[in-house]
Amino acid sequence: MTSPDTLVRCEAAARTYGGGASAVVAVHGATCEIRLGDRIAVTGPSGSGKSTLLHLMAALEQPTTGRVSWPGLAGGPAPAQVAVVFQGPSLIPTLNVIENTALPLVLAGHPEASARRRAQACLDLVGAADLTGKLPEDISGGQAQRAAVARALACRPRLILADEPTGQLDRTTGRHVIDVLLAAADELGAAVVVTTHDPTVAERLTLRWNMHDGRLSTGPPSPPVTPTTVPEGSTP
Ligand code: ADP
Ligand code: MG
Protein backbone atom coordinates (compact mmCIF):
# COMPACT_ATOMS: atom_id res chain seq x y z
CA MET A 1 0.00 0.00 0.00
CA THR A 2 1.26 3.49 -0.80
CA SER A 3 1.78 5.89 2.05
CA PRO A 4 1.82 9.60 1.10
CA ASP A 5 5.16 9.69 2.91
CA THR A 6 6.77 7.30 0.40
CA LEU A 7 9.27 9.42 -1.52
CA VAL A 8 10.82 6.65 -3.63
CA ARG A 9 9.68 3.14 -4.36
CA CYS A 10 11.81 0.56 -6.18
CA GLU A 11 9.91 -2.50 -7.38
CA ALA A 12 12.27 -5.23 -8.57
CA ALA A 13 14.35 -2.44 -10.14
CA ALA A 14 17.38 -3.86 -11.93
CA ARG A 15 20.19 -2.26 -13.92
CA THR A 16 22.44 -4.09 -16.34
CA TYR A 17 25.33 -2.45 -18.16
CA GLY A 18 26.39 -3.74 -21.55
CA GLY A 19 25.07 -6.88 -23.18
CA GLY A 20 25.93 -10.41 -24.20
CA ALA A 21 28.85 -12.11 -22.54
CA SER A 22 30.17 -8.82 -21.15
CA ALA A 23 26.89 -7.76 -19.46
CA VAL A 24 27.28 -6.61 -15.84
CA VAL A 25 24.25 -6.77 -13.58
CA ALA A 26 25.03 -3.82 -11.29
CA VAL A 27 21.71 -4.09 -9.41
CA HIS A 28 19.52 -7.21 -9.35
CA GLY A 29 15.80 -6.58 -8.79
CA ALA A 30 15.90 -4.21 -5.80
CA THR A 31 12.69 -3.69 -3.87
CA CYS A 32 12.62 -0.92 -1.26
CA GLU A 33 10.93 2.28 -0.14
CA ILE A 34 12.26 5.52 1.27
CA ARG A 35 9.88 7.48 3.45
CA LEU A 36 9.88 11.02 4.69
CA GLY A 37 12.35 11.44 7.53
CA ASP A 38 14.21 8.17 6.85
CA ARG A 39 17.94 8.09 7.63
CA ILE A 40 19.38 5.19 5.65
CA ALA A 41 22.94 3.94 5.25
CA VAL A 42 23.61 1.67 2.27
CA THR A 43 26.75 -0.31 3.00
CA GLY A 44 28.58 -2.81 0.83
CA PRO A 45 31.97 -3.35 -0.77
CA SER A 46 33.24 -1.49 -3.80
CA GLY A 47 31.46 -2.66 -6.96
CA SER A 48 28.43 -4.03 -5.07
CA GLY A 49 26.01 -1.63 -6.81
CA LYS A 50 25.56 1.17 -4.23
CA SER A 51 26.09 4.05 -6.66
CA THR A 52 23.90 2.44 -9.30
CA LEU A 53 21.07 2.01 -6.77
CA LEU A 54 21.39 5.68 -5.79
CA HIS A 55 21.40 6.74 -9.44
CA LEU A 56 18.21 4.73 -10.05
CA MET A 57 16.58 6.53 -7.10
CA ALA A 58 17.69 9.91 -8.46
CA ALA A 59 16.50 9.03 -11.98
CA LEU A 60 20.06 9.51 -13.24
CA GLU A 61 19.80 5.92 -14.53
CA GLN A 62 16.77 4.09 -15.89
CA PRO A 63 16.06 0.56 -14.63
CA THR A 64 16.64 -2.12 -17.29
CA THR A 65 13.73 -4.05 -15.79
CA GLY A 66 11.38 -3.32 -12.89
CA ARG A 67 10.21 0.09 -11.83
CA VAL A 68 11.23 3.13 -9.80
CA SER A 69 8.54 5.64 -8.82
CA TRP A 70 8.31 8.75 -6.65
CA PRO A 71 4.76 8.66 -5.25
CA GLY A 72 5.36 11.32 -2.60
CA LEU A 73 7.16 13.76 -4.90
CA ALA A 74 4.76 15.85 -6.92
CA GLY A 75 6.35 16.35 -10.32
CA GLY A 76 8.71 13.38 -9.91
CA PRO A 77 12.40 13.37 -9.13
CA ALA A 78 13.13 16.96 -10.17
CA PRO A 79 16.44 18.39 -8.93
CA ALA A 80 14.45 20.71 -6.64
CA GLN A 81 13.08 17.64 -4.83
CA VAL A 82 15.93 15.14 -5.02
CA ALA A 83 19.48 16.32 -4.40
CA VAL A 84 22.55 14.21 -5.05
CA VAL A 85 25.89 14.67 -3.29
CA PHE A 86 28.43 12.90 -5.49
CA GLN A 87 31.53 11.10 -4.34
CA GLY A 88 34.66 13.12 -5.00
CA PRO A 89 35.02 16.60 -6.42
CA SER A 90 31.88 17.86 -8.12
CA LEU A 91 32.15 21.64 -7.93
CA ILE A 92 32.51 23.46 -11.24
CA PRO A 93 36.15 24.63 -11.23
CA THR A 94 35.54 28.01 -12.89
CA LEU A 95 32.80 29.10 -10.48
CA ASN A 96 33.49 30.23 -6.94
CA VAL A 97 31.82 28.55 -3.98
CA ILE A 98 28.75 30.76 -3.80
CA GLU A 99 28.25 30.59 -7.57
CA ASN A 100 28.48 26.78 -7.38
CA THR A 101 26.03 26.69 -4.47
CA ALA A 102 23.55 29.03 -6.16
CA LEU A 103 23.74 27.25 -9.53
CA PRO A 104 20.80 24.82 -9.03
CA LEU A 105 18.60 27.76 -8.02
CA VAL A 106 19.69 29.87 -10.98
CA LEU A 107 19.07 26.90 -13.31
CA ALA A 108 15.62 26.50 -11.73
CA GLY A 109 14.88 30.10 -12.71
CA HIS A 110 15.39 31.96 -9.42
CA PRO A 111 16.57 35.56 -9.79
CA GLU A 112 20.30 35.74 -9.17
CA ALA A 113 20.13 37.98 -6.08
CA SER A 114 17.70 35.74 -4.22
CA ALA A 115 19.60 32.62 -5.39
CA ARG A 116 22.78 34.03 -3.87
CA ARG A 117 21.00 34.93 -0.62
CA ARG A 118 19.68 31.41 -0.25
CA ALA A 119 23.03 29.89 -1.26
CA GLN A 120 24.74 31.98 1.41
CA ALA A 121 22.25 30.75 4.02
CA CYS A 122 23.05 27.14 3.01
CA LEU A 123 26.78 27.81 3.26
CA ASP A 124 26.18 29.30 6.73
CA LEU A 125 24.24 26.16 7.68
CA VAL A 126 27.11 23.84 6.76
CA GLY A 127 29.73 26.01 8.47
CA ALA A 128 31.25 27.19 5.19
CA ALA A 129 30.28 30.87 5.32
CA ASP A 130 33.89 31.97 4.85
CA LEU A 131 34.35 30.04 1.60
CA THR A 132 31.96 32.19 -0.44
CA GLY A 133 34.42 33.84 -2.82
CA LYS A 134 36.92 31.00 -3.10
CA LEU A 135 37.50 28.87 -6.17
CA PRO A 136 37.35 25.06 -5.77
CA GLU A 137 41.11 24.79 -6.40
CA ASP A 138 41.79 26.97 -3.34
CA ILE A 139 39.84 24.91 -0.79
CA SER A 140 40.40 21.52 0.88
CA GLY A 141 38.52 18.30 0.09
CA GLY A 142 36.48 18.61 3.29
CA GLN A 143 35.57 22.23 2.50
CA ALA A 144 34.59 21.25 -1.06
CA GLN A 145 32.37 18.46 0.29
CA ARG A 146 30.68 20.95 2.66
CA ALA A 147 30.06 23.25 -0.29
CA ALA A 148 28.66 20.28 -2.26
CA VAL A 149 26.29 19.58 0.65
CA ALA A 150 25.28 23.27 0.72
CA ARG A 151 24.59 23.11 -3.03
CA ALA A 152 22.47 19.98 -2.50
CA LEU A 153 20.42 21.82 0.15
CA ALA A 154 19.91 25.00 -1.86
CA CYS A 155 16.67 23.87 -3.51
CA ARG A 156 15.29 22.62 -0.16
CA PRO A 157 15.03 19.02 -1.38
CA ARG A 158 12.83 16.42 0.31
CA LEU A 159 15.34 13.66 -0.42
CA ILE A 160 19.13 13.85 -0.21
CA LEU A 161 21.11 11.02 -1.81
CA ALA A 162 24.76 11.17 -0.78
CA ASP A 163 27.16 8.80 -2.53
CA GLU A 164 30.14 8.06 -0.27
CA PRO A 165 30.25 11.71 0.84
CA THR A 166 33.10 10.93 3.22
CA GLY A 167 34.96 8.51 0.93
CA GLN A 168 37.88 10.83 0.29
CA LEU A 169 38.01 12.58 3.65
CA ASP A 170 39.88 11.84 6.84
CA ARG A 171 37.71 10.46 9.64
CA THR A 172 37.32 13.74 11.58
CA THR A 173 36.40 15.76 8.49
CA GLY A 174 34.11 12.95 7.36
CA ARG A 175 32.34 13.01 10.73
CA HIS A 176 31.78 16.78 10.37
CA VAL A 177 30.34 16.33 6.89
CA ILE A 178 27.89 13.69 8.18
CA ASP A 179 26.99 15.96 11.15
CA VAL A 180 26.26 18.77 8.72
CA LEU A 181 24.24 16.55 6.40
CA LEU A 182 22.08 15.15 9.20
CA ALA A 183 21.54 18.54 10.87
CA ALA A 184 20.55 20.10 7.56
CA ALA A 185 18.20 17.21 6.76
CA ASP A 186 16.54 17.69 10.17
CA GLU A 187 16.15 21.39 9.44
CA LEU A 188 14.60 20.70 6.02
CA GLY A 189 12.59 17.65 7.13
CA ALA A 190 14.27 15.71 4.30
CA ALA A 191 15.04 11.99 4.03
CA VAL A 192 18.69 11.04 3.68
CA VAL A 193 20.37 8.06 2.04
CA VAL A 194 24.14 7.74 2.44
CA THR A 195 26.20 5.06 0.72
CA THR A 196 29.35 4.13 2.55
CA HIS A 197 31.73 1.31 3.22
CA ASP A 198 32.74 2.89 6.54
CA PRO A 199 30.88 1.25 9.46
CA THR A 200 31.40 4.33 11.66
CA VAL A 201 29.48 6.40 9.09
CA ALA A 202 26.74 3.75 8.79
CA GLU A 203 26.28 3.75 12.57
CA ARG A 204 25.20 7.40 12.43
CA LEU A 205 22.06 6.52 10.45
CA THR A 206 19.03 4.78 11.88
CA LEU A 207 18.36 2.25 9.09
CA ARG A 208 21.10 0.12 7.58
CA TRP A 209 20.75 -1.55 4.20
CA ASN A 210 23.37 -3.68 2.54
CA MET A 211 24.38 -4.37 -1.05
CA HIS A 212 26.26 -7.49 -2.00
CA ASP A 213 27.00 -8.44 -5.62
CA GLY A 214 24.16 -6.16 -6.75
CA ARG A 215 21.63 -7.62 -4.32
CA LEU A 216 19.99 -5.31 -1.83
CA SER A 217 18.93 -6.45 1.61
CA THR A 218 16.94 -4.01 3.70
CA GLY A 219 16.22 -6.20 6.71
CA PRO A 220 18.26 -6.58 9.86
CA PRO A 221 21.34 -8.76 9.46
CA SER A 222 20.60 -12.47 9.88
CA PRO A 223 21.61 -13.82 13.29
CA PRO A 224 24.68 -16.04 13.26
CA VAL A 225 23.84 -19.66 12.69
CA THR A 226 24.50 -21.65 15.87
CA PRO A 227 25.07 -25.36 15.38
CA THR A 228 22.30 -27.38 16.93
CA THR A 229 23.31 -30.40 18.92
CA VAL A 230 21.18 -33.42 18.53
CA PRO A 231 20.64 -34.99 21.97
CA GLU A 232 22.19 -38.40 22.23
CA GLY A 233 19.81 -41.22 21.59
CA SER A 234 17.24 -39.08 19.75
CA THR A 235 16.23 -40.04 16.25
CA PRO A 236 16.98 -37.45 13.59
P1 ADP B 1 29.62 0.65 -5.91
O1 ADP B 1 29.08 2.02 -5.90
O2 ADP B 1 29.09 -0.23 -4.82
O3 ADP B 1 31.11 0.64 -5.95
P2 ADP B 1 28.66 0.59 -8.65
O4 ADP B 1 27.20 0.79 -8.64
O5 ADP B 1 29.51 1.75 -9.02
O6 ADP B 1 29.13 -0.06 -7.27
O7 ADP B 1 29.03 -0.57 -9.69
C1 ADP B 1 28.38 -1.84 -9.67
C2 ADP B 1 28.90 -2.65 -10.85
O8 ADP B 1 28.46 -2.05 -12.06
C3 ADP B 1 30.42 -2.72 -10.94
O9 ADP B 1 30.76 -4.00 -11.44
C4 ADP B 1 30.75 -1.64 -11.93
O10 ADP B 1 31.95 -1.93 -12.60
C5 ADP B 1 29.57 -1.70 -12.89
N1 ADP B 1 29.26 -0.38 -13.48
C6 ADP B 1 28.88 0.73 -12.82
N2 ADP B 1 28.65 1.75 -13.67
C7 ADP B 1 28.91 1.25 -14.92
C8 ADP B 1 28.85 1.79 -16.25
N3 ADP B 1 28.48 3.06 -16.45
N4 ADP B 1 29.17 0.98 -17.26
C9 ADP B 1 29.53 -0.31 -17.06
N5 ADP B 1 29.60 -0.88 -15.86
C10 ADP B 1 29.30 -0.13 -14.79
MG1 MG C 1 30.05 3.86 -5.72
Tab-separated table of N, CA and C in Angstrom, residues 7 22 26 30 33-34 39 41 75 82 90 96 103 125 134-135 168 171 182 187-190 197 219-220 223-224 228:
chain	number	residue	atom	x	y	z
A	7	LEU	N	8.636	8.518	-0.543
A	7	LEU	CA	9.269	9.415	-1.516
A	7	LEU	C	9.728	8.648	-2.749
A	22	SER	N	29.531	-9.816	-22.017
A	22	SER	CA	30.174	-8.820	-21.149
A	22	SER	C	29.166	-8.050	-20.290
A	26	ALA	N	24.579	-4.663	-12.413
A	26	ALA	CA	25.028	-3.825	-11.289
A	26	ALA	C	24.045	-3.906	-10.134
A	30	ALA	N	15.928	-4.774	-7.154
A	30	ALA	CA	15.902	-4.208	-5.797
A	30	ALA	C	14.494	-3.731	-5.476
A	33	GLU	N	11.633	0.984	-0.200
A	33	GLU	CA	10.934	2.278	-0.139
A	33	GLU	C	11.712	3.225	0.755
A	34	ILE	N	11.689	4.484	0.391
A	34	ILE	CA	12.259	5.520	1.266
A	34	ILE	C	11.126	6.447	1.658
A	39	ARG	N	16.472	7.885	7.604
A	39	ARG	CA	17.936	8.089	7.635
A	39	ARG	C	18.553	6.742	7.334
A	41	ALA	N	21.578	4.192	5.746
A	41	ALA	CA	22.938	3.939	5.247
A	41	ALA	C	22.869	2.730	4.329
A	75	GLY	N	5.471	15.924	-9.225
A	75	GLY	CA	6.349	16.346	-10.320
A	75	GLY	C	7.544	15.429	-10.503
A	82	VAL	N	14.954	16.200	-5.316
A	82	VAL	CA	15.927	15.137	-5.023
A	82	VAL	C	17.316	15.697	-5.290
A	90	SER	N	32.970	17.674	-7.166
A	90	SER	CA	31.875	17.865	-8.122
A	90	SER	C	31.573	19.338	-8.339
A	96	ASN	N	33.114	30.246	-8.341
A	96	ASN	CA	33.494	30.233	-6.939
A	96	ASN	C	32.421	29.511	-6.123
A	103	LEU	N	24.011	27.690	-8.155
A	103	LEU	CA	23.738	27.251	-9.529
A	103	LEU	C	22.410	26.496	-9.696
A	125	LEU	N	24.770	27.356	7.003
A	125	LEU	CA	24.242	26.165	7.680
A	125	LEU	C	25.291	25.058	7.774
A	134	LYS	N	35.759	31.822	-2.716
A	134	LYS	CA	36.923	31.003	-3.098
A	134	LYS	C	36.612	30.093	-4.282
A	135	LEU	N	37.640	29.832	-5.068
A	135	LEU	CA	37.502	28.866	-6.169
A	135	LEU	C	37.766	27.459	-5.638
A	168	GLN	N	36.528	10.330	0.542
A	168	GLN	CA	37.878	10.831	0.289
A	168	GLN	C	38.338	11.767	1.396
A	171	ARG	N	38.851	10.853	8.805
A	171	ARG	CA	37.713	10.463	9.640
A	171	ARG	C	37.069	11.664	10.341
A	182	LEU	N	23.211	15.565	8.377
A	182	LEU	CA	22.075	15.153	9.195
A	182	LEU	C	21.373	16.362	9.811
A	187	GLU	N	16.661	20.028	9.645
A	187	GLU	CA	16.153	21.386	9.445
A	187	GLU	C	15.153	21.433	8.280
A	188	LEU	N	15.466	20.683	7.204
A	188	LEU	CA	14.598	20.697	6.018
A	188	LEU	C	13.465	19.682	6.112
A	189	GLY	N	13.563	18.753	7.077
A	189	GLY	CA	12.593	17.651	7.126
A	189	GLY	C	12.769	16.701	5.955
A	190	ALA	N	14.015	16.560	5.474
A	190	ALA	CA	14.273	15.713	4.300
A	190	ALA	C	14.679	14.300	4.723
A	197	HIS	N	31.212	2.591	2.759
A	197	HIS	CA	31.728	1.307	3.219
A	197	HIS	C	32.415	1.473	4.567
A	219	GLY	N	16.600	-5.728	5.370
A	219	GLY	CA	16.222	-6.198	6.706
A	219	GLY	C	17.404	-6.164	7.648
A	220	PRO	N	17.151	-6.490	8.919
A	220	PRO	CA	18.261	-6.575	9.856
A	220	PRO	C	19.170	-7.734	9.468
A	223	PRO	N	20.818	-13.430	12.120
A	223	PRO	CA	21.608	-13.819	13.289
A	223	PRO	C	22.591	-14.910	12.903
A	224	PRO	N	23.731	-14.985	13.598
A	224	PRO	CA	24.684	-16.043	13.256
A	224	PRO	C	24.056	-17.415	13.464
A	228	THR	N	23.199	-26.739	15.962
A	228	THR	CA	22.297	-27.383	16.926
A	228	THR	C	22.848	-28.757	17.252
